[in-house]
mmCIF file with all atom_site columns, C-alpha atoms in Angstrom:
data_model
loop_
_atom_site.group_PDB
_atom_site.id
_atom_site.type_symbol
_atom_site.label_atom_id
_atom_site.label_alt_id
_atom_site.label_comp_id
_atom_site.label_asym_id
_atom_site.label_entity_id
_atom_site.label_seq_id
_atom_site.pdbx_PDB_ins_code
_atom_site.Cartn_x
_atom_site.Cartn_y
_atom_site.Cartn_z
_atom_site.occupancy
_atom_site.B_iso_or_equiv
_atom_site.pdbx_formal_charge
_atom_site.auth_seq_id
_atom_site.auth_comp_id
_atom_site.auth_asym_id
_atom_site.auth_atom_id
_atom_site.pdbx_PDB_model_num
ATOM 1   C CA . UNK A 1 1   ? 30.533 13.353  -14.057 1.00 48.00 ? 1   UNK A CA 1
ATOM 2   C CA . UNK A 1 2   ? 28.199 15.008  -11.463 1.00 59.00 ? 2   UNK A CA 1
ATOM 3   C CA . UNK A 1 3   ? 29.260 17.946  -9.729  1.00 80.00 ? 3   UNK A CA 1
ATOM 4   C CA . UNK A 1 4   ? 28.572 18.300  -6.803  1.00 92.00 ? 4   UNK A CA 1
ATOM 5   C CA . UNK A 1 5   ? 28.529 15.920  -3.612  1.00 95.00 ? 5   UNK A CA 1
ATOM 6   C CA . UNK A 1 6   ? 24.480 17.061  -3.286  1.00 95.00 ? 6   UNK A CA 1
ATOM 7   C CA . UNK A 1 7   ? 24.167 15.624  -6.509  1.00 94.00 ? 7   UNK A CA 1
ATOM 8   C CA . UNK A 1 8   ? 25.693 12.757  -6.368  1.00 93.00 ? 8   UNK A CA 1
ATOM 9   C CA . UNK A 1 9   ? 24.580 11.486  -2.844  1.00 94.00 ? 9   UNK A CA 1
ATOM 10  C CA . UNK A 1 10  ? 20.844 11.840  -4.882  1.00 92.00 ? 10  UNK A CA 1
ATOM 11  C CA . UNK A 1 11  ? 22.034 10.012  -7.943  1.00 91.00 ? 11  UNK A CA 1
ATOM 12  C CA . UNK A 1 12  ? 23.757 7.177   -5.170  1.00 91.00 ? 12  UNK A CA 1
ATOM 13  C CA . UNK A 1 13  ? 20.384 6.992   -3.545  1.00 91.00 ? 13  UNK A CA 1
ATOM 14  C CA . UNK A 1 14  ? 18.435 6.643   -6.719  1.00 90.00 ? 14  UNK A CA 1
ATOM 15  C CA . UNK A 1 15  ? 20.756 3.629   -8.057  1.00 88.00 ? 15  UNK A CA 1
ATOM 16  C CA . UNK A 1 16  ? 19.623 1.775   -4.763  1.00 91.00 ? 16  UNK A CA 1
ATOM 17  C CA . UNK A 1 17  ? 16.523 2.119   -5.405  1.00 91.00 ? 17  UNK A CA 1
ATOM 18  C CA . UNK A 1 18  ? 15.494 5.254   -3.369  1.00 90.00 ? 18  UNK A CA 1
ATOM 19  C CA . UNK A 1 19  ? 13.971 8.733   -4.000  1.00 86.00 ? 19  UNK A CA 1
ATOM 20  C CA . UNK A 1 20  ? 15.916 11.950  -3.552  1.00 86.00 ? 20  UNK A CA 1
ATOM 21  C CA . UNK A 1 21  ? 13.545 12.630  -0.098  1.00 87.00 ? 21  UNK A CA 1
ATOM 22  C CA . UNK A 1 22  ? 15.369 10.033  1.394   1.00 89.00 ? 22  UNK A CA 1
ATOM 23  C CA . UNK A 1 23  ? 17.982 11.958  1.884   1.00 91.00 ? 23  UNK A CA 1
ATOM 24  C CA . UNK A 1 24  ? 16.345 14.804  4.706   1.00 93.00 ? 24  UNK A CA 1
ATOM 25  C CA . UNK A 1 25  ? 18.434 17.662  4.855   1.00 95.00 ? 25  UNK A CA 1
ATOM 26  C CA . UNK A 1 26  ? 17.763 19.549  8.007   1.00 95.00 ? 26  UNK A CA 1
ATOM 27  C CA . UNK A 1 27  ? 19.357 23.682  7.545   1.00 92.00 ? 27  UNK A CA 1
ATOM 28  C CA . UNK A 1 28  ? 19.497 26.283  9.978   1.00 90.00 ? 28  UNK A CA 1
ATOM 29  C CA . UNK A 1 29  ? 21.333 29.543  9.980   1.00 87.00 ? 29  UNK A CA 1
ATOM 30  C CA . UNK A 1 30  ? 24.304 29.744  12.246  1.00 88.00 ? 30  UNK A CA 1
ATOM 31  C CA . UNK A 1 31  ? 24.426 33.991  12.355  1.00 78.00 ? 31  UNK A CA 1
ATOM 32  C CA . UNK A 1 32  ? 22.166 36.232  10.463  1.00 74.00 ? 32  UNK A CA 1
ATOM 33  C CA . UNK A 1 33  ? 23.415 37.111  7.289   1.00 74.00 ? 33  UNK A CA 1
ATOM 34  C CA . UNK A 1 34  ? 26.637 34.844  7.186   1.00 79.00 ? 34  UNK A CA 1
ATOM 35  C CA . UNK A 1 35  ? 26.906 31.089  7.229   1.00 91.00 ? 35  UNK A CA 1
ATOM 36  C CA . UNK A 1 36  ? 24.234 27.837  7.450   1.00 93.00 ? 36  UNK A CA 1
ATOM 37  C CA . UNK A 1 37  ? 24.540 24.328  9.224   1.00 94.00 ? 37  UNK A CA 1
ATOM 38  C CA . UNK A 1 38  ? 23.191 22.045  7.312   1.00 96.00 ? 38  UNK A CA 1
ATOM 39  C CA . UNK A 1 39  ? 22.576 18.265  8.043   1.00 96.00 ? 39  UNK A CA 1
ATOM 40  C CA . UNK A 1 40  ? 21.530 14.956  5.817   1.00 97.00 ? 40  UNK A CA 1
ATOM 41  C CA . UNK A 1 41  ? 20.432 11.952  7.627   1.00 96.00 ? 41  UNK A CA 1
ATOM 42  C CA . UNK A 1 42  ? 19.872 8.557   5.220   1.00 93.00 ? 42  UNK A CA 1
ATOM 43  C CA . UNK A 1 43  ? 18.318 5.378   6.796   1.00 90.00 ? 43  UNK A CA 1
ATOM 44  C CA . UNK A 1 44  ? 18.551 2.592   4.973   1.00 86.00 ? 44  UNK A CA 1
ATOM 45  C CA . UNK A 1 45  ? 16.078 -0.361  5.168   1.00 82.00 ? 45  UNK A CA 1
ATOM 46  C CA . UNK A 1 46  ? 18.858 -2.922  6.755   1.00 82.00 ? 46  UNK A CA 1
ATOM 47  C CA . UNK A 1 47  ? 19.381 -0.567  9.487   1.00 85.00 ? 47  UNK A CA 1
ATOM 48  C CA . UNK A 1 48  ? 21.852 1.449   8.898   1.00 88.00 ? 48  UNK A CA 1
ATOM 49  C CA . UNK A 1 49  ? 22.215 5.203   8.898   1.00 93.00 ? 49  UNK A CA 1
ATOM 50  C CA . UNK A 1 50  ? 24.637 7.808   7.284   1.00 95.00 ? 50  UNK A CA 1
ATOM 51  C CA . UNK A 1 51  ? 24.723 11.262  8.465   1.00 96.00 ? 51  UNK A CA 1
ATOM 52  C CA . UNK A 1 52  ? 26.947 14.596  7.199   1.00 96.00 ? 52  UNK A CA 1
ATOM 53  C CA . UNK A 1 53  ? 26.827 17.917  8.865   1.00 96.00 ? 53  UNK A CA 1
ATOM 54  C CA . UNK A 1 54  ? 28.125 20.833  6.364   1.00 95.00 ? 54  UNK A CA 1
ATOM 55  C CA . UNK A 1 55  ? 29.040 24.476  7.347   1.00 94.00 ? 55  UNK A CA 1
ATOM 56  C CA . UNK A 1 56  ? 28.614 27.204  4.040   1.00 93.00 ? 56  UNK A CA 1
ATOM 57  C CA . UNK A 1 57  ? 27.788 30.775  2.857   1.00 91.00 ? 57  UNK A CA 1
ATOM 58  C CA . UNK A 1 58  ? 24.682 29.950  1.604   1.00 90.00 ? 58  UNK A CA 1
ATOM 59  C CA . UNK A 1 59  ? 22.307 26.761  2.249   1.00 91.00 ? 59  UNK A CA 1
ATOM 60  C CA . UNK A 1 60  ? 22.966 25.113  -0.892  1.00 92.00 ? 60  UNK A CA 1
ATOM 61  C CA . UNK A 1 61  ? 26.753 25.340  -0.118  1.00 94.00 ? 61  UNK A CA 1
ATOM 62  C CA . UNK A 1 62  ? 25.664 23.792  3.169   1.00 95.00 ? 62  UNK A CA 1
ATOM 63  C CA . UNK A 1 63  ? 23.587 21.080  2.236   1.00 95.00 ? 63  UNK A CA 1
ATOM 64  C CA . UNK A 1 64  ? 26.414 19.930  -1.036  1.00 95.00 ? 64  UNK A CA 1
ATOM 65  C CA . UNK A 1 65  ? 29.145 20.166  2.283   1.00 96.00 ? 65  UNK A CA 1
ATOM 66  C CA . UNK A 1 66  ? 26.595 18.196  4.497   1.00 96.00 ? 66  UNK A CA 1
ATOM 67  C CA . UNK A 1 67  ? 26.680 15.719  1.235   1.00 96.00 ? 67  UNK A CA 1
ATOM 68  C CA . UNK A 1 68  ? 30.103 15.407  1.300   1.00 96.00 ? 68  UNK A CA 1
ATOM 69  C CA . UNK A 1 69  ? 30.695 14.377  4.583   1.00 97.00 ? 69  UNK A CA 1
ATOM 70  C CA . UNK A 1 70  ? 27.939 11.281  4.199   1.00 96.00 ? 70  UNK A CA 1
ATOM 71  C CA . UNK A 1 71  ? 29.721 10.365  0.847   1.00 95.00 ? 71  UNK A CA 1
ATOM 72  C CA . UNK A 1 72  ? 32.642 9.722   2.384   1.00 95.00 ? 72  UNK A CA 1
ATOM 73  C CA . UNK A 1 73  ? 31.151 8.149   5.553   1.00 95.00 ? 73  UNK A CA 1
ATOM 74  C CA . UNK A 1 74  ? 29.280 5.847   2.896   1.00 93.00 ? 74  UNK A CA 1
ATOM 75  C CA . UNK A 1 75  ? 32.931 5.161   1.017   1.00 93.00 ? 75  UNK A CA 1
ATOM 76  C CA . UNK A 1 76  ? 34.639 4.056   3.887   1.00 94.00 ? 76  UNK A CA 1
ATOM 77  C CA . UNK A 1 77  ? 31.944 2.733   6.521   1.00 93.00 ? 77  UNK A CA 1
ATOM 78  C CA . UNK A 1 78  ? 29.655 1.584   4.006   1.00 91.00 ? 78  UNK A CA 1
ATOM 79  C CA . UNK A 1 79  ? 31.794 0.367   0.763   1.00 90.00 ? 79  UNK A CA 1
ATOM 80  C CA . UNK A 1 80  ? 28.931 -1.843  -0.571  1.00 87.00 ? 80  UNK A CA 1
ATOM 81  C CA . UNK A 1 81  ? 26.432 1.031   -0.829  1.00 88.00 ? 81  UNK A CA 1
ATOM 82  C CA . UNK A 1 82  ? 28.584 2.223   -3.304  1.00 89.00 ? 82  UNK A CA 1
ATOM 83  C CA . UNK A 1 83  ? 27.465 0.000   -6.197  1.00 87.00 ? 83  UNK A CA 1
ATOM 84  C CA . UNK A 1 84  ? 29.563 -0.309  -9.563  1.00 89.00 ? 84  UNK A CA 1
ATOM 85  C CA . UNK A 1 85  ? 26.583 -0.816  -11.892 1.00 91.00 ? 85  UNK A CA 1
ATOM 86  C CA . UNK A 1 86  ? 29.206 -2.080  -14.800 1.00 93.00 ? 86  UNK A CA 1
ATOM 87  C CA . UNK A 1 87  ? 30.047 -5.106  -12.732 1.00 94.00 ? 87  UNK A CA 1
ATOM 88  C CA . UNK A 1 88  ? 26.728 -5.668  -11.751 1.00 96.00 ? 88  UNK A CA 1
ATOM 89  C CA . UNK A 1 89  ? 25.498 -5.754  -15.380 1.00 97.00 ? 89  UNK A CA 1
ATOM 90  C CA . UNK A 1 90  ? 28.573 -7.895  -15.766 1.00 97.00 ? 90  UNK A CA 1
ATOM 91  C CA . UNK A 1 91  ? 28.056 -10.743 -13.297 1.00 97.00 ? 91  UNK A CA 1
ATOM 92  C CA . UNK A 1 92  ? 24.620 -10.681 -14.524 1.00 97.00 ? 92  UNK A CA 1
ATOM 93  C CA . UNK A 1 93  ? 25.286 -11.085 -18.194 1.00 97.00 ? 93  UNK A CA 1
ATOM 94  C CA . UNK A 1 94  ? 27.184 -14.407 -16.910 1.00 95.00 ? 94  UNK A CA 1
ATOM 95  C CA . UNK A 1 95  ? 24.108 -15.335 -14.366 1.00 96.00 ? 95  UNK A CA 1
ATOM 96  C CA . UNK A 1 96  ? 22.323 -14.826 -17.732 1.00 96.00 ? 96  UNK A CA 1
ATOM 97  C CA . UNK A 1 97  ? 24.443 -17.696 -19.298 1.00 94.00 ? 97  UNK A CA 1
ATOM 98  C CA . UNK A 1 98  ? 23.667 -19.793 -16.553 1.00 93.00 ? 98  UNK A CA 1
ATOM 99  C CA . UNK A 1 99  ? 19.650 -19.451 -16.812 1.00 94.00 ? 99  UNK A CA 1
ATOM 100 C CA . UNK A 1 100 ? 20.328 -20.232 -20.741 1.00 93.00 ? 100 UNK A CA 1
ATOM 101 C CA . UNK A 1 101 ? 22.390 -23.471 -19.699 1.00 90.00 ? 101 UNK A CA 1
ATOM 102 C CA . UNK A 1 102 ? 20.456 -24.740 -17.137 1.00 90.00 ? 102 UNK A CA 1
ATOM 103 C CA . UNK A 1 103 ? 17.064 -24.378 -19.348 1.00 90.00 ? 103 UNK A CA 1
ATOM 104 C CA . UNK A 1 104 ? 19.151 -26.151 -22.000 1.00 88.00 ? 104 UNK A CA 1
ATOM 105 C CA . UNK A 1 105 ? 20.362 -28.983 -20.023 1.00 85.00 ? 105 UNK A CA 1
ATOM 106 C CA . UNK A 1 106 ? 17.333 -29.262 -18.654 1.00 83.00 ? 106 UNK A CA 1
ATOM 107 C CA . UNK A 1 107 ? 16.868 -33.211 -19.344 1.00 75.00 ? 107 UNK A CA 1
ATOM 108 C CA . UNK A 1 108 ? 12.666 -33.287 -18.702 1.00 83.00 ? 108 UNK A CA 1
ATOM 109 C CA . UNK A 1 109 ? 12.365 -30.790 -21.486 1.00 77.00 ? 109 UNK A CA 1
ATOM 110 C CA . UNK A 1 110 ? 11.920 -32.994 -24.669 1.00 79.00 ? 110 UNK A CA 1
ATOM 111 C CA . UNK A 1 111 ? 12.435 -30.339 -28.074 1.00 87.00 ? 111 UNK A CA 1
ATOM 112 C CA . UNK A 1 112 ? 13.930 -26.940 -28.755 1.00 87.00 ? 112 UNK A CA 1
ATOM 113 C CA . UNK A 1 113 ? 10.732 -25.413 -28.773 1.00 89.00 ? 113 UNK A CA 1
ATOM 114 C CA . UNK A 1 114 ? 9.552  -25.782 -25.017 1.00 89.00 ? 114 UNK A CA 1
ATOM 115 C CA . UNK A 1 115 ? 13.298 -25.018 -24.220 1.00 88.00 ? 115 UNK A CA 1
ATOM 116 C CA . UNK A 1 116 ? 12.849 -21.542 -25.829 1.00 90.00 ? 116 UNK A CA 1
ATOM 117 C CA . UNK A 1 117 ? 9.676  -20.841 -24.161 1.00 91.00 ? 117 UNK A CA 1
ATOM 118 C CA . UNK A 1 118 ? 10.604 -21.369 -20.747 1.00 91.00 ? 118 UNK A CA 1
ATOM 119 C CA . UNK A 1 119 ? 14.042 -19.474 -21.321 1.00 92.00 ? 119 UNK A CA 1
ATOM 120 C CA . UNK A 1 120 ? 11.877 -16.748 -22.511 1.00 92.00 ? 120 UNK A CA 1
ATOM 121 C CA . UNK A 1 121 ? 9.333  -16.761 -19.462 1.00 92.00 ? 121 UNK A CA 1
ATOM 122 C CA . UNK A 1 122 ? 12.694 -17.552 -17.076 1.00 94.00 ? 122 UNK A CA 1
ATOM 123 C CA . UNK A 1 123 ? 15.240 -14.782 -18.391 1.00 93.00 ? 123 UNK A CA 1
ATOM 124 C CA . UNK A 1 124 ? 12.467 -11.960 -18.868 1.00 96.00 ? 124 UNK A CA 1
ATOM 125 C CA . UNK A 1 125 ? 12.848 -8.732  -16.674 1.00 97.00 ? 125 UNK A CA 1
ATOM 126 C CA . UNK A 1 126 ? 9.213  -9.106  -14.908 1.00 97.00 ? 126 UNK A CA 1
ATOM 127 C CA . UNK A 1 127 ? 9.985  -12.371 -14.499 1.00 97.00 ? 127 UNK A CA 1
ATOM 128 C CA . UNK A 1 128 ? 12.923 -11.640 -12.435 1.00 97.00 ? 128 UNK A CA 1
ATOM 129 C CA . UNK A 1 129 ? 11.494 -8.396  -10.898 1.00 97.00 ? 129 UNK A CA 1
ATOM 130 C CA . UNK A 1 130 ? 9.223  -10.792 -9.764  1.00 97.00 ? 130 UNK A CA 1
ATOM 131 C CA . UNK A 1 131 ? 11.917 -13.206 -8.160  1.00 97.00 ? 131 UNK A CA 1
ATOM 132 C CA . UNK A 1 132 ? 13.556 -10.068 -6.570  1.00 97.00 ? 132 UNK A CA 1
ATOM 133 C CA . UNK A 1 133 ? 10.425 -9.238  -4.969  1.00 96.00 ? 133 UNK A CA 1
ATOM 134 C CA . UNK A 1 134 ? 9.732  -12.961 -3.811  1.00 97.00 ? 134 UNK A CA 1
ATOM 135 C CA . UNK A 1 135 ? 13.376 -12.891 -2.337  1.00 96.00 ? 135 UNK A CA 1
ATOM 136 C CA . UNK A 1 136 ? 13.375 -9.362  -0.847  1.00 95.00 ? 136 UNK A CA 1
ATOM 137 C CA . UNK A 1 137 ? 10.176 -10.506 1.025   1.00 94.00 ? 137 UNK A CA 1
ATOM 138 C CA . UNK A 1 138 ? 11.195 -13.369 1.990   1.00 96.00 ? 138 UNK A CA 1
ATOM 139 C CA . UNK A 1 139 ? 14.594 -10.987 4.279   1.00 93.00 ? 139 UNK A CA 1
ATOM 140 C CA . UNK A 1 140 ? 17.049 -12.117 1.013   1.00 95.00 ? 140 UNK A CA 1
ATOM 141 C CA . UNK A 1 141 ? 20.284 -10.553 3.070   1.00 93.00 ? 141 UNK A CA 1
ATOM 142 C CA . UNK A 1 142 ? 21.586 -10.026 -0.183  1.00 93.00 ? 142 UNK A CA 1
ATOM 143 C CA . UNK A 1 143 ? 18.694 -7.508  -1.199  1.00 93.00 ? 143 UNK A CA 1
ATOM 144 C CA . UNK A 1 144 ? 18.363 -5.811  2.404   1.00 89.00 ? 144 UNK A CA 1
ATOM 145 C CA . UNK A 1 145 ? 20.213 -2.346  1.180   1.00 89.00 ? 145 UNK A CA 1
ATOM 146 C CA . UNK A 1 146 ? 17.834 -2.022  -2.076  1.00 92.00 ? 146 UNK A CA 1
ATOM 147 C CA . UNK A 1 147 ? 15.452 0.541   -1.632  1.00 89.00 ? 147 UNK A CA 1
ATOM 148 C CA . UNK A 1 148 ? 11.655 0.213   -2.971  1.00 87.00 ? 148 UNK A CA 1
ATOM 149 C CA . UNK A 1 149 ? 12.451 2.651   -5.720  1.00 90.00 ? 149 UNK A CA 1
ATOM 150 C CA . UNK A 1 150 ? 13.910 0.023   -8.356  1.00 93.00 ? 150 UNK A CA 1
ATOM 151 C CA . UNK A 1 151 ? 12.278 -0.779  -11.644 1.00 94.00 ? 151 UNK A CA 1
ATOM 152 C CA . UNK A 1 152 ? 12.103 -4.048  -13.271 1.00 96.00 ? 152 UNK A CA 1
ATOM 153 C CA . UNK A 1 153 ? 15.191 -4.045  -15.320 1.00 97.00 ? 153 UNK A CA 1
ATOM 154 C CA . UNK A 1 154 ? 17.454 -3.508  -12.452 1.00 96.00 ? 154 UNK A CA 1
ATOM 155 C CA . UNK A 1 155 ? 15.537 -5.987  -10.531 1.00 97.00 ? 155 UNK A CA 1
ATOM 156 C CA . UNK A 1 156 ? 16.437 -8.051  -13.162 1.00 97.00 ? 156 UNK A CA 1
ATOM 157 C CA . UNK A 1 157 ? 19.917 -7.372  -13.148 1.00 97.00 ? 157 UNK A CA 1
ATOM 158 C CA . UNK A 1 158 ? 20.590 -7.804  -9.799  1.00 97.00 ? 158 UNK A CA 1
ATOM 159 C CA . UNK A 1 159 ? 18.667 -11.219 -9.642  1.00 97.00 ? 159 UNK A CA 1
ATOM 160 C CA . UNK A 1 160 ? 20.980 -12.505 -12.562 1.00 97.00 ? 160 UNK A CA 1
ATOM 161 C CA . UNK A 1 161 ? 24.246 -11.301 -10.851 1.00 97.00 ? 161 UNK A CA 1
ATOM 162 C CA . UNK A 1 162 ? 23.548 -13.154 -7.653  1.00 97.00 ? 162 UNK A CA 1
ATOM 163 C CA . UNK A 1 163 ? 22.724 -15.709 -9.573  1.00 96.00 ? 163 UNK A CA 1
ATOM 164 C CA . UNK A 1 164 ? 26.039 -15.748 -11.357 1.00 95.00 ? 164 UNK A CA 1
ATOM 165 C CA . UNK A 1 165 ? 27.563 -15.347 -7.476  1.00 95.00 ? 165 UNK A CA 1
ATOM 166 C CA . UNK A 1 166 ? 26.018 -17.815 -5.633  1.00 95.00 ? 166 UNK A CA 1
ATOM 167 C CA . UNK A 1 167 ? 25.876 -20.862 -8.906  1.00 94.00 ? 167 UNK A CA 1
ATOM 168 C CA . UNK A 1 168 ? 28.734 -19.656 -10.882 1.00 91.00 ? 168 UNK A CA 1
ATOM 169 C CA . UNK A 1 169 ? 31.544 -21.459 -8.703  1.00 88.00 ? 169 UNK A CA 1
ATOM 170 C CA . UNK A 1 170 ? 29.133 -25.034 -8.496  1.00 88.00 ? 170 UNK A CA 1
ATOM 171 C CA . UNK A 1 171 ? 28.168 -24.756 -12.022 1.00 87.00 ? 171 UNK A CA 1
ATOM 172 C CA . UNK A 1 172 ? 31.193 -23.693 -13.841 1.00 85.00 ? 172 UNK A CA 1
ATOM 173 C CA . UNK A 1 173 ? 34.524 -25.904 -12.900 1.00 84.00 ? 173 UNK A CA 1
ATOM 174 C CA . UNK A 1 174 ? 38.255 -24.026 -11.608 1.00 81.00 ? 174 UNK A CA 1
ATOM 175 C CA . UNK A 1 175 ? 39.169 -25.754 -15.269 1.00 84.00 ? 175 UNK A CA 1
ATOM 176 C CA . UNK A 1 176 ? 36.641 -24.513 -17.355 1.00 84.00 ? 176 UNK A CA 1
ATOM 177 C CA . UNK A 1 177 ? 38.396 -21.808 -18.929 1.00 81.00 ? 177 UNK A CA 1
ATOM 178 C CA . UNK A 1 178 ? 40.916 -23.002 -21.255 1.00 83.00 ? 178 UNK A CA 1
ATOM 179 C CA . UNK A 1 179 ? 38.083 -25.224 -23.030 1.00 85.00 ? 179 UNK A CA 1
ATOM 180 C CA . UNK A 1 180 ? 36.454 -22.236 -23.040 1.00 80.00 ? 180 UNK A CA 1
ATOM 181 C CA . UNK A 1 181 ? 38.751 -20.268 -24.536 1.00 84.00 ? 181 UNK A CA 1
ATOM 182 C CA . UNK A 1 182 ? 39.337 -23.058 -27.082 1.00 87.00 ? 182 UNK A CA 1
ATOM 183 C CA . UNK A 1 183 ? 36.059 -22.974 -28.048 1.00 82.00 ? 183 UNK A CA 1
ATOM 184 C CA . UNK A 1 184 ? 35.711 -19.137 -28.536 1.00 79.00 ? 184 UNK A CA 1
ATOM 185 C CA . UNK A 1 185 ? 38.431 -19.757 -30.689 1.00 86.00 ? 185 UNK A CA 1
ATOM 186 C CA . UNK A 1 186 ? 37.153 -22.418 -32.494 1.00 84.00 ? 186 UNK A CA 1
ATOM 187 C CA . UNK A 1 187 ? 33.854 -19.642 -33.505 1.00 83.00 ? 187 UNK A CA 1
ATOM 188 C CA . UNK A 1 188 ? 36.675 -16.443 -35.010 1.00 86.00 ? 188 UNK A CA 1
ATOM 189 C CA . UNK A 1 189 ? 36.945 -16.372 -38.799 1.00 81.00 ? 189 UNK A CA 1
ATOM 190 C CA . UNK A 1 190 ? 40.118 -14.462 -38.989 1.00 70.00 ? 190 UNK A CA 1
#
């Protein structure tokens, strides 16, 4: 766990895709020798700006109080800043599945072979880094929050959990599970 609010406002930044100078602490003493007023402003590319003033001892105290009061401006103005990477990788472990099906469904593809090369040029990270760039070019609303700041693999990631978001529902039937399940079934040996 991270300790402090300072610390974890960077580490929020930095999992959207931004540096830790995006976050611009302004300080300034309040009385010689006894407290500081210290302020973070974050813009994000969508428009949207967070801002925490923090009162402390020392500057550090100030800025971590400052930090504090964006974090939980971001937690209840801005819930979907707050990303949950383990869903994330989640929904795009199943928008994985859905790049595997569709490439093996794919009826114009004629032998196993040609289905395994595109799946590998479809499903690899600077592939979809690629598509995330296309997309976040192109105003994707989805991708407006994301910073510039994001390496392939969780460009990748995100690609394959909208893909699992907007597909998932047209692609995989309200009855689908209990087959499913049947089938995973059907694959234990004990």
């Amino acid at each position: 766990m991270i300790e402090n609010a300072k610390k974890q406002l960077i580490e929020l930044l930095k999992n959207l895709g931004f540096s830790e100078d995006d976050a611009h602490f302004k300080r300034e003493p309040i009385s010689p020798n006894s407290s500081h007023r210290s302020t973070v402003v974050v813009n994000f590319p969508d428009g949207r700006k967070v801002c925490g003033t923090g009162v402390g001892q020392r500057k550090t105290e100030a800025d971590i109080a400052a930090a504090q009061v964006a974090l939980d401006l971001l937690h209840s103005d801005h819930p979907d800043l707050c990303v949950n990477w383990d869903e994330i990788k989640a929904e795009a472990q199943a928008g994985d599945a859905l790049i595997k099906l569709g490439v093996y469904l794919w009826a114009e593809l004629n032998n196993a072979d040609e289905k395994s090369k595109i799946l590998q040029s479809l499903e690899s990270d600077a592939h979809l880094a690629l598509v995330f760039d296309r997309w976040k070019r192109e105003g994707d609303p989805d991708l407006a929050m994301w910073g510039s700041h994001l390496g392939k693999k969780r460009k990748a990631t995100l690609v394959e959990a909208l893909l699992w978001r907007r597909f998932g529902s047209q692609v995989i039937a309200s009855d689908a599970l209990p087959p499913l399940q049947s089938l995973l079934k059907t694959l234990q040996t004990t």
